[in-house]
């Protein structure tokens, strides 16, 4: 069984149900298409919205960091979890889907999904995913509980150290760049915090990968 949903459902209004399903231990696969806003209802801010992003109900930029749904699911220890971005690494994406499918238990695959609310050229959304990973904005990883049973580290960090410019990536999306015009003073502070949040998250994943 595959279950498909957006981040508004998975991170927010349906999180209780999602958590109940993965906690049950049933063999289901969940694919979350993460646009980082409530896309279907006009682009409101959600718990998936990152620091500094402009969205409805966060016109001056979201002040708090993005909820780490994947790491929360990993704490169960028996849930397969992956963070993917097809445009950045197709092989890693396919590997995660196949591993989720073959895992006899709950699987959660979180896919970065550029959205028209991001204010980008949607004909180049796959390239936007590549830029997001290179900038460290979106990490790629897999957590496979089966490896723990073999005495191996179940967590694999599949994205490398960021090589792109984080601020440059933000400025390429209207949901961030517009803040420099509407709330310029807040923009600088929020973008600095966004980069710090990204680095903190990446360091956490590096520690997990090191075992």
Coordinates of N, CA and C in Angstrom, one line a residue:
X1 N 0.8 -1.2 0.0 CA 0.0 0.0 0.0 C 0.9 1.2 0.0
X2 N 0.6 2.2 -0.9 CA 1.3 3.5 -0.9 C 0.3 4.5 -0.6
X3 N 0.7 5.4 0.3 CA -0.2 6.6 0.7 C 0.6 7.8 0.2
X4 N -0.1 8.7 -0.5 CA 0.4 9.9 -1.0 C -0.2 11.1 -0.3
X5 N 0.6 12.1 0.1 CA 0.1 13.3 0.7 C 1.0 14.5 0.6
X6 N 0.5 15.7 0.9 CA 1.4 16.9 1.0 C 1.9 17.1 2.4
X7 N 2.7 18.2 2.5 CA 3.3 18.5 3.8 C 2.3 19.1 4.7
X8 N 1.3 19.8 4.2 CA 0.3 20.4 5.1 C -0.4 19.3 5.9
X9 N -0.7 18.2 5.2 CA -1.3 17.0 5.8 C -0.3 16.3 6.7
X10 N 0.9 16.0 6.2 CA 1.9 15.1 6.9 C 2.5 15.8 8.1
X11 N 2.8 17.1 8.0 CA 3.4 17.8 9.1 C 2.4 18.4 10.1
X12 N 1.2 18.7 9.6 CA 0.3 19.6 10.3 C -1.0 18.9 10.6
X13 N -2.0 19.2 9.8 CA -3.4 18.8 10.1 C -3.6 17.3 10.2
X14 N -2.8 16.5 9.5 CA -3.0 15.1 9.5 C -1.8 14.3 10.2
X15 N -1.0 15.1 10.9 CA 0.2 14.5 11.6 C -0.2 13.4 12.6
X16 N -1.3 13.7 13.3 CA -1.7 12.7 14.3 C -2.0 11.4 13.7
X17 N -2.7 11.4 12.5 CA -3.0 10.2 11.8 C -1.8 9.5 11.2
X18 N -0.9 10.3 10.6 CA 0.3 9.8 10.1 C 1.1 9.1 11.2
X19 N 1.3 9.8 12.3 CA 2.0 9.2 13.4 C 1.4 7.9 13.9
X20 N 0.1 7.9 13.9 CA -0.6 6.6 14.4 C -0.3 5.5 13.4
X21 N -0.3 5.8 12.1 CA 0.0 4.7 11.1 C 1.4 4.2 11.2
X22 N 2.4 5.1 11.3 CA 3.8 4.6 11.3 C 4.1 3.9 12.6
X23 N 3.4 4.4 13.7 CA 3.6 3.7 15.0 C 3.0 2.3 15.0
X24 N 2.0 2.0 14.2 CA 1.3 0.8 14.2 C 2.2 -0.4 13.8
X25 N 3.3 -0.1 13.0 CA 4.2 -1.1 12.5 C 3.7 -1.8 11.2
X26 N 2.5 -1.4 10.7 CA 2.0 -2.0 9.5 C 2.9 -1.8 8.3
X27 N 2.9 -2.7 7.3 CA 3.7 -2.5 6.1 C 3.0 -1.6 5.1
X28 N 3.2 -0.3 5.4 CA 2.6 0.7 4.4 C 3.8 1.7 4.0
X29 N 3.6 2.2 2.9 CA 4.6 3.2 2.4 C 4.0 4.6 2.2
X30 N 4.6 5.6 2.7 CA 4.1 6.9 2.7 C 5.0 7.8 1.9
X31 N 4.5 8.5 0.9 CA 5.3 9.5 0.1 C 4.7 10.8 0.4
X32 N 5.6 11.7 1.0 CA 5.1 13.1 1.3 C 5.8 14.0 0.2
X33 N 4.9 14.7 -0.5 CA 5.4 15.7 -1.5 C 5.5 17.1 -0.7
X34 N 6.7 17.4 -0.4 CA 6.9 18.6 0.5 C 7.1 19.9 -0.3
X35 N 6.1 20.7 -0.3 CA 6.2 22.0 -1.0 C 6.5 23.1 0.0
X36 N 6.5 22.8 1.3 CA 6.8 23.7 2.4 C 5.8 24.8 2.7
X37 N 4.6 24.6 2.0 CA 3.5 25.5 2.3 C 2.2 24.7 2.1
X38 N 1.1 25.2 2.6 CA -0.2 24.6 2.3 C -0.6 25.0 0.8
X39 N -0.1 24.3 -0.1 CA -0.3 24.7 -1.6 C -1.8 24.7 -2.0
X40 N -2.5 23.7 -1.6 CA -3.9 23.5 -2.1 C -4.8 24.6 -1.6
X41 N -4.5 25.3 -0.6 CA -5.4 26.3 0.0 C -4.8 27.7 -0.2
X42 N -3.8 27.9 -1.1 CA -3.3 29.2 -1.4 C -2.0 29.6 -0.8
X43 N -1.2 28.7 -0.3 CA 0.1 29.0 0.2 C 0.3 29.5 1.6
X44 N -0.5 29.0 2.5 CA -0.3 29.4 3.9 C 0.9 28.8 4.5
X45 N 1.5 29.4 5.5 CA 2.6 28.9 6.3 C 2.2 27.6 7.0
X46 N 3.1 26.6 7.1 CA 2.8 25.4 7.8 C 4.1 25.0 8.6
X47 N 4.0 24.0 9.4 CA 5.2 23.5 10.2 C 6.3 23.1 9.3
X48 N 6.0 22.9 8.0 CA 7.0 22.5 7.1 C 7.7 23.7 6.4
X49 N 7.2 24.9 6.7 CA 7.8 26.1 6.1 C 9.1 26.5 6.8
X50 N 10.1 26.7 6.1 CA 11.4 27.0 6.8 C 11.5 28.4 7.3
X51 N 12.6 28.7 8.1 CA 12.8 30.0 8.6 C 13.0 31.0 7.5
X52 N 12.4 32.2 7.6 CA 12.5 33.3 6.7 C 11.7 33.3 5.5
X53 N 10.9 32.1 5.2 CA 10.1 32.1 4.0 C 8.8 32.9 4.2
X54 N 8.4 33.6 3.1 CA 7.2 34.4 3.1 C 6.1 33.5 2.6
X55 N 5.0 33.5 3.4 CA 3.8 32.8 3.0 C 2.6 33.5 3.7
X56 N 1.4 33.0 3.3 CA 0.2 33.6 4.0 C 0.3 33.3 5.5
X57 N 0.0 34.3 6.3 CA 0.1 34.2 7.8 C 1.6 34.3 8.2
X58 N 2.5 34.6 7.3 CA 3.9 34.8 7.6 C 4.5 35.8 6.6
X59 N 3.8 36.9 6.5 CA 4.1 37.9 5.5 C 5.5 38.6 5.8
X60 N 5.9 38.6 7.1 CA 7.2 39.1 7.4 C 8.3 38.1 7.6
X61 N 8.0 36.9 7.0 CA 8.9 35.8 7.1 C 8.7 34.9 8.3
X62 N 8.7 33.6 8.1 CA 8.5 32.7 9.2 C 9.6 32.7 10.2
X63 N 9.4 33.0 11.5 CA 10.5 33.2 12.5 C 11.0 31.9 13.0
X64 N 10.3 30.8 12.8 CA 10.8 29.5 13.4 C 11.2 28.5 12.4
X65 N 12.0 27.6 12.8 CA 12.6 26.6 11.8 C 11.6 25.5 11.4
X66 N 11.9 24.9 10.3 CA 11.1 23.8 9.8 C 11.1 22.6 10.7
X67 N 10.0 22.0 10.9 CA 9.8 20.7 11.7 C 10.6 19.6 11.0
X68 N 11.4 18.8 11.7 CA 12.1 17.7 11.1 C 11.3 16.4 11.2
X69 N 10.4 16.3 10.3 CA 9.5 15.1 10.3 C 10.2 13.8 10.2
X70 N 11.3 13.8 9.4 CA 12.0 12.6 9.2 C 12.7 12.1 10.4
X71 N 13.4 13.0 11.1 CA 14.1 12.6 12.4 C 13.1 12.2 13.4
X72 N 11.9 12.8 13.5 CA 10.9 12.4 14.4 C 10.5 10.9 14.2
X73 N 10.3 10.6 12.9 CA 9.9 9.2 12.5 C 11.0 8.2 12.8
X74 N 12.3 8.6 12.7 CA 13.4 7.7 13.0 C 13.5 7.3 14.4
X75 N 12.9 8.1 15.3 CA 13.0 7.8 16.8 C 12.3 6.5 17.1
X76 N 11.3 6.1 16.2 CA 10.7 4.8 16.5 C 11.6 3.6 16.4
X77 N 12.6 3.8 15.5 CA 13.6 2.7 15.3 C 13.2 1.6 14.3
X78 N 11.9 1.5 14.0 CA 11.4 0.5 13.1 C 10.7 1.1 11.9
X79 N 10.9 2.4 11.6 CA 10.3 3.0 10.4 C 11.4 3.3 9.4
X80 N 11.3 2.9 8.2 CA 12.2 3.3 7.1 C 11.9 4.8 6.8
X81 N 13.0 5.6 6.7 CA 12.8 7.0 6.4 C 13.8 7.4 5.4
X82 N 13.3 8.3 4.4 CA 14.3 8.8 3.4 C 13.9 10.2 3.1
X83 N 14.9 11.1 2.8 CA 14.7 12.4 2.3 C 15.3 12.4 0.9
X84 N 14.5 12.8 -0.1 CA 14.9 12.7 -1.5 C 14.6 14.0 -2.3
X85 N 15.3 14.1 -3.4 CA 15.0 15.2 -4.3 C 15.4 14.7 -5.7
X86 N 14.4 14.3 -6.5 CA 14.6 13.6 -7.8 C 15.6 14.4 -8.7
X87 N 15.4 15.7 -8.8 CA 16.3 16.5 -9.6 C 17.7 16.6 -9.2
X88 N 18.0 16.3 -7.9 CA 19.3 16.4 -7.4 C 20.1 15.1 -7.5
X89 N 19.4 14.0 -7.3 CA 20.0 12.7 -7.3 C 19.0 11.6 -7.6
X90 N 18.8 11.3 -8.9 CA 17.8 10.3 -9.3 C 18.0 8.9 -8.8
X91 N 19.3 8.6 -8.7 CA 19.7 7.2 -8.2 C 19.3 7.1 -6.8
X92 N 19.6 8.1 -6.0 CA 19.3 8.0 -4.6 C 17.8 8.0 -4.4
X93 N 17.0 8.7 -5.2 CA 15.6 8.8 -5.2 C 15.0 7.4 -5.4
X94 N 15.5 6.7 -6.5 CA 15.0 5.4 -6.9 C 15.4 4.4 -5.8
X95 N 16.6 4.5 -5.3 CA 17.0 3.6 -4.3 C 16.1 3.6 -3.1
X96 N 15.8 4.9 -2.7 CA 14.9 5.1 -1.5 C 13.5 4.5 -1.7
X97 N 13.0 4.7 -2.9 CA 11.6 4.1 -3.3 C 11.7 2.6 -3.2
X98 N 12.7 2.0 -3.8 CA 12.8 0.5 -3.8 C 13.0 0.0 -2.4
X99 N 13.8 0.7 -1.6 CA 14.1 0.2 -0.2 C 12.8 0.3 0.6
X100 N 12.1 1.4 0.4 CA 10.8 1.6 1.1 C 9.8 0.5 0.7
X101 N 9.7 0.2 -0.6 CA 8.8 -0.8 -1.1 C 9.2 -2.2 -0.5
X102 N 10.5 -2.5 -0.4 CA 10.9 -3.9 0.1 C 10.9 -4.0 1.6
X103 N 10.9 -2.9 2.3 CA 10.9 -2.9 3.8 C 9.6 -3.4 4.3
X104 N 9.7 -4.5 5.1 CA 8.4 -5.0 5.7 C 8.1 -4.3 7.0
X105 N 7.5 -3.1 6.8 CA 7.1 -2.3 7.9 C 6.8 -0.9 7.4
X106 N 6.5 0.1 8.2 CA 6.2 1.4 7.8 C 7.4 2.1 7.1
X107 N 7.1 2.8 6.0 CA 8.1 3.6 5.4 C 7.6 5.0 5.1
X108 N 8.5 6.0 5.3 CA 8.2 7.4 5.1 C 9.3 8.0 4.2
X109 N 8.8 8.4 3.0 CA 9.8 9.0 2.0 C 9.3 10.5 1.8
X110 N 10.2 11.4 2.1 CA 9.8 12.8 2.1 C 10.6 13.4 0.8
X111 N 9.8 13.9 -0.1 CA 10.3 14.4 -1.4 C 10.2 15.9 -1.5
X112 N 11.3 16.5 -1.8 CA 11.3 18.0 -2.0 C 10.5 18.3 -3.3
X113 N 9.5 19.1 -3.2 CA 8.6 19.4 -4.3 C 8.4 20.9 -4.6
X114 N 9.3 21.5 -5.5 CA 9.1 22.9 -5.8 C 7.7 23.2 -6.2
X115 N 7.2 24.4 -5.8 CA 5.8 24.8 -6.0 C 5.7 26.2 -6.6
X116 N 4.6 26.5 -7.3 CA 4.4 27.8 -7.9 C 4.5 28.9 -6.8
X117 N 4.1 28.6 -5.6 CA 4.2 29.5 -4.5 C 5.6 29.9 -4.1
X118 N 6.6 29.2 -4.6 CA 8.0 29.5 -4.3 C 8.5 30.7 -5.2
X119 N 7.7 30.9 -6.3 CA 8.1 32.1 -7.1 C 9.3 31.7 -8.0
X120 N 9.2 30.5 -8.6 CA 10.3 30.1 -9.5 C 9.8 29.8 -10.9
X121 N 10.6 29.6 -11.8 CA 10.3 29.1 -13.2 C 10.0 27.6 -13.0
X122 N 8.7 27.2 -13.0 CA 8.3 25.8 -12.8 C 8.8 24.8 -13.9
X123 N 9.1 25.4 -15.0 CA 9.7 24.5 -16.1 C 11.1 24.0 -15.7
X124 N 11.7 24.6 -14.7 CA 13.0 24.2 -14.2 C 13.0 23.7 -12.8
X125 N 11.9 23.1 -12.4 CA 11.7 22.7 -11.0 C 12.8 21.6 -10.6
X126 N 13.1 20.7 -11.6 CA 14.1 19.7 -11.3 C 15.4 20.3 -11.0
X127 N 15.8 21.3 -11.7 CA 17.1 22.0 -11.5 C 17.0 22.7 -10.2
X128 N 15.9 23.3 -9.8 CA 15.7 23.9 -8.5 C 16.0 23.0 -7.3
X129 N 15.6 21.7 -7.5 CA 15.9 20.7 -6.5 C 17.4 20.4 -6.4
X130 N 18.1 20.4 -7.5 CA 19.5 20.2 -7.6 C 20.2 21.4 -6.8
X131 N 19.8 22.6 -7.1 CA 20.3 23.8 -6.4 C 20.1 23.7 -4.9
X132 N 18.9 23.3 -4.5 CA 18.5 23.2 -3.1 C 19.5 22.3 -2.3
X133 N 19.8 21.1 -2.9 CA 20.7 20.2 -2.3 C 22.1 20.7 -2.3
X134 N 22.6 21.3 -3.4 CA 23.9 21.8 -3.4 C 24.2 22.9 -2.4
X135 N 23.1 23.7 -2.1 CA 23.2 24.8 -1.2 C 23.1 24.3 0.3
X136 N 22.8 23.1 0.4 CA 22.6 22.5 1.8 C 21.2 22.8 2.3
X137 N 20.3 23.4 1.5 CA 19.0 23.7 1.8 C 18.1 22.5 2.1
X138 N 18.3 21.4 1.3 CA 17.6 20.2 1.4 C 18.5 19.0 1.5
X139 N 18.6 18.3 2.6 CA 19.5 17.2 2.7 C 18.9 15.9 2.1
X140 N 19.8 15.0 1.7 CA 19.4 13.7 1.2 C 19.9 12.7 2.2
X141 N 19.0 11.8 2.6 CA 19.5 10.7 3.5 C 18.5 9.5 3.4
X142 N 19.0 8.4 4.0 CA 18.1 7.2 4.1 C 18.4 6.6 5.5
X143 N 17.3 6.1 6.1 CA 17.4 5.4 7.4 C 16.7 4.1 7.3
X144 N 17.5 3.0 7.3 CA 17.0 1.7 7.0 C 17.2 0.8 8.3
X145 N 16.2 0.5 9.0 CA 16.3 -0.3 10.3 C 16.9 -1.6 10.1
X146 N 16.8 -2.2 8.9 CA 17.4 -3.5 8.6 C 18.9 -3.5 8.8
X147 N 19.6 -2.4 8.5 CA 21.0 -2.4 8.7 C 21.4 -2.5 10.2
X148 N 20.6 -2.0 11.0 CA 20.9 -2.1 12.5 C 20.9 -3.5 12.9
X149 N 20.0 -4.3 12.3 CA 20.0 -5.8 12.7 C 21.2 -6.5 12.2
X150 N 21.9 -5.9 11.2 CA 23.1 -6.5 10.7 C 24.4 -5.9 11.4
X151 N 24.1 -5.1 12.4 CA 25.2 -4.5 13.2 C 25.8 -3.3 12.5
X152 N 25.1 -2.7 11.5 CA 25.6 -1.5 10.7 C 24.8 -0.3 11.1
X153 N 25.4 0.9 10.8 CA 24.7 2.1 11.0 C 23.5 2.2 10.1
X154 N 22.3 2.4 10.6 CA 21.1 2.4 9.7 C 20.9 3.8 9.0
X155 N 21.7 4.8 9.4 CA 21.6 6.1 8.8 C 22.7 6.4 7.8
X156 N 22.2 6.8 6.6 CA 23.2 7.1 5.5 C 22.9 8.5 5.0
X157 N 23.9 9.4 5.1 CA 23.8 10.8 4.6 C 24.2 10.8 3.2
X158 N 23.3 11.0 2.3 CA 23.6 10.8 0.8 C 23.9 12.1 0.2
X159 N 23.8 13.3 0.8 CA 24.2 14.5 0.2 C 25.5 14.9 0.8
X160 N 26.3 15.6 -0.1 CA 27.7 16.0 0.4 C 27.7 17.3 1.1
X161 N 28.8 17.8 1.5 CA 28.9 19.1 2.2 C 28.4 20.1 1.1
X162 N 27.7 21.1 1.6 CA 27.2 22.1 0.7 C 28.3 22.8 -0.1
X163 N 28.1 22.9 -1.4 CA 29.0 23.7 -2.3 C 28.4 24.9 -2.8
X164 N 27.1 25.0 -2.8 CA 26.4 26.2 -3.3 C 26.3 27.3 -2.3
X165 N 26.0 28.5 -2.7 CA 25.8 29.7 -1.8 C 24.4 29.7 -1.3
X166 N 24.2 29.5 0.0 CA 22.9 29.4 0.6 C 22.0 30.6 0.4
X167 N 22.6 31.8 0.6 CA 21.9 33.1 0.4 C 21.5 33.2 -1.0
X168 N 22.4 32.9 -1.9 CA 22.1 33.0 -3.4 C 20.9 32.1 -3.8
X169 N 20.9 30.9 -3.2 CA 19.8 30.0 -3.4 C 18.5 30.7 -3.0
X170 N 18.5 31.2 -1.8 CA 17.2 31.9 -1.2 C 16.8 33.0 -2.2
X171 N 17.8 33.8 -2.6 CA 17.4 35.0 -3.5 C 16.9 34.6 -4.8
X172 N 17.0 33.3 -5.2 CA 16.5 32.8 -6.5 C 15.0 32.5 -6.4
X173 N 14.4 32.6 -5.2 CA 13.0 32.3 -5.0 C 12.3 33.5 -4.4
X174 N 11.2 33.8 -5.0 CA 10.4 35.0 -4.6 C 9.9 34.9 -3.2
X175 N 9.7 33.7 -2.7 CA 9.2 33.6 -1.3 C 10.2 34.1 -0.3
X176 N 11.5 34.2 -0.7 CA 12.5 34.7 0.2 C 12.9 36.1 -0.3
X177 N 13.2 36.3 -1.6 CA 13.7 37.6 -2.1 C 12.8 38.7 -1.8
X178 N 11.4 38.4 -1.8 CA 10.4 39.5 -1.6 C 10.6 40.1 -0.2
X179 N 11.1 39.4 0.7 CA 11.2 39.8 2.1 C 12.3 41.0 2.2
X180 N 13.2 41.0 1.3 CA 14.2 42.1 1.3 C 13.6 43.4 0.9
X181 N 12.5 43.4 0.2 CA 11.8 44.6 -0.2 C 10.7 45.0 0.8
X182 N 10.1 44.1 1.4 CA 9.0 44.4 2.3 C 9.4 44.6 3.7
X183 N 10.4 43.8 4.2 CA 10.9 43.9 5.6 C 12.4 43.7 5.5
X184 N 13.1 44.7 4.9 CA 14.6 44.5 4.7 C 15.4 44.2 6.0
X185 N 15.0 44.9 7.1 CA 15.7 44.7 8.4 C 15.5 43.3 8.9
X186 N 14.3 42.8 8.8 CA 14.0 41.4 9.3 C 14.6 40.4 8.4
X187 N 14.7 40.7 7.1 CA 15.2 39.8 6.1 C 16.6 39.3 6.4
X188 N 17.5 40.2 6.7 CA 18.9 39.8 6.9 C 19.0 38.9 8.2
X189 N 18.3 39.3 9.2 CA 18.4 38.4 10.5 C 17.8 37.1 10.2
X190 N 16.6 37.0 9.5 CA 16.0 35.7 9.3 C 16.8 34.8 8.3
X191 N 17.4 35.4 7.3 CA 18.3 34.6 6.4 C 19.5 34.1 7.1
X192 N 20.1 34.9 8.0 CA 21.2 34.4 8.8 C 20.7 33.2 9.7
X193 N 19.6 33.4 10.3 CA 19.0 32.3 11.1 C 18.7 31.1 10.3
X194 N 18.2 31.3 9.1 CA 17.9 30.1 8.2 C 19.1 29.4 7.9
X195 N 20.2 30.1 7.6 CA 21.5 29.4 7.3 C 22.0 28.7 8.5
X196 N 21.9 29.3 9.7 CA 22.4 28.6 10.9 C 21.5 27.4 11.2
X197 N 20.2 27.4 11.0 CA 19.4 26.3 11.1 C 19.8 25.2 10.2
X198 N 20.1 25.5 9.0 CA 20.5 24.5 8.0 C 21.8 23.8 8.4
X199 N 22.8 24.6 8.9 CA 24.1 24.1 9.3 C 23.9 23.2 10.5
X200 N 23.1 23.6 11.5 CA 22.8 22.8 12.6 C 22.2 21.4 12.2
X201 N 21.3 21.5 11.3 CA 20.6 20.2 10.9 C 21.6 19.3 10.2
X202 N 22.4 19.9 9.3 CA 23.4 19.1 8.6 C 24.4 18.5 9.5
X203 N 24.9 19.2 10.5 CA 25.8 18.7 11.5 C 25.2 17.5 12.3
X204 N 23.9 17.7 12.6 CA 23.2 16.6 13.3 C 23.2 15.3 12.5
X205 N 22.9 15.5 11.2 CA 22.9 14.3 10.3 C 24.3 13.7 10.1
X206 N 25.3 14.6 10.1 CA 26.7 14.1 10.0 C 27.0 13.2 11.2
X207 N 26.6 13.6 12.4 CA 26.8 12.8 13.6 C 26.1 11.5 13.5
X208 N 24.9 11.5 13.0 CA 24.1 10.3 12.9 C 24.8 9.3 11.9
X209 N 25.3 9.9 10.8 CA 26.0 9.1 9.8 C 27.3 8.5 10.3
X210 N 27.9 9.2 11.3 CA 29.2 8.7 11.8 C 29.0 7.6 12.8
X211 N 27.7 7.4 13.2 CA 27.4 6.4 14.2 C 27.6 6.8 15.6

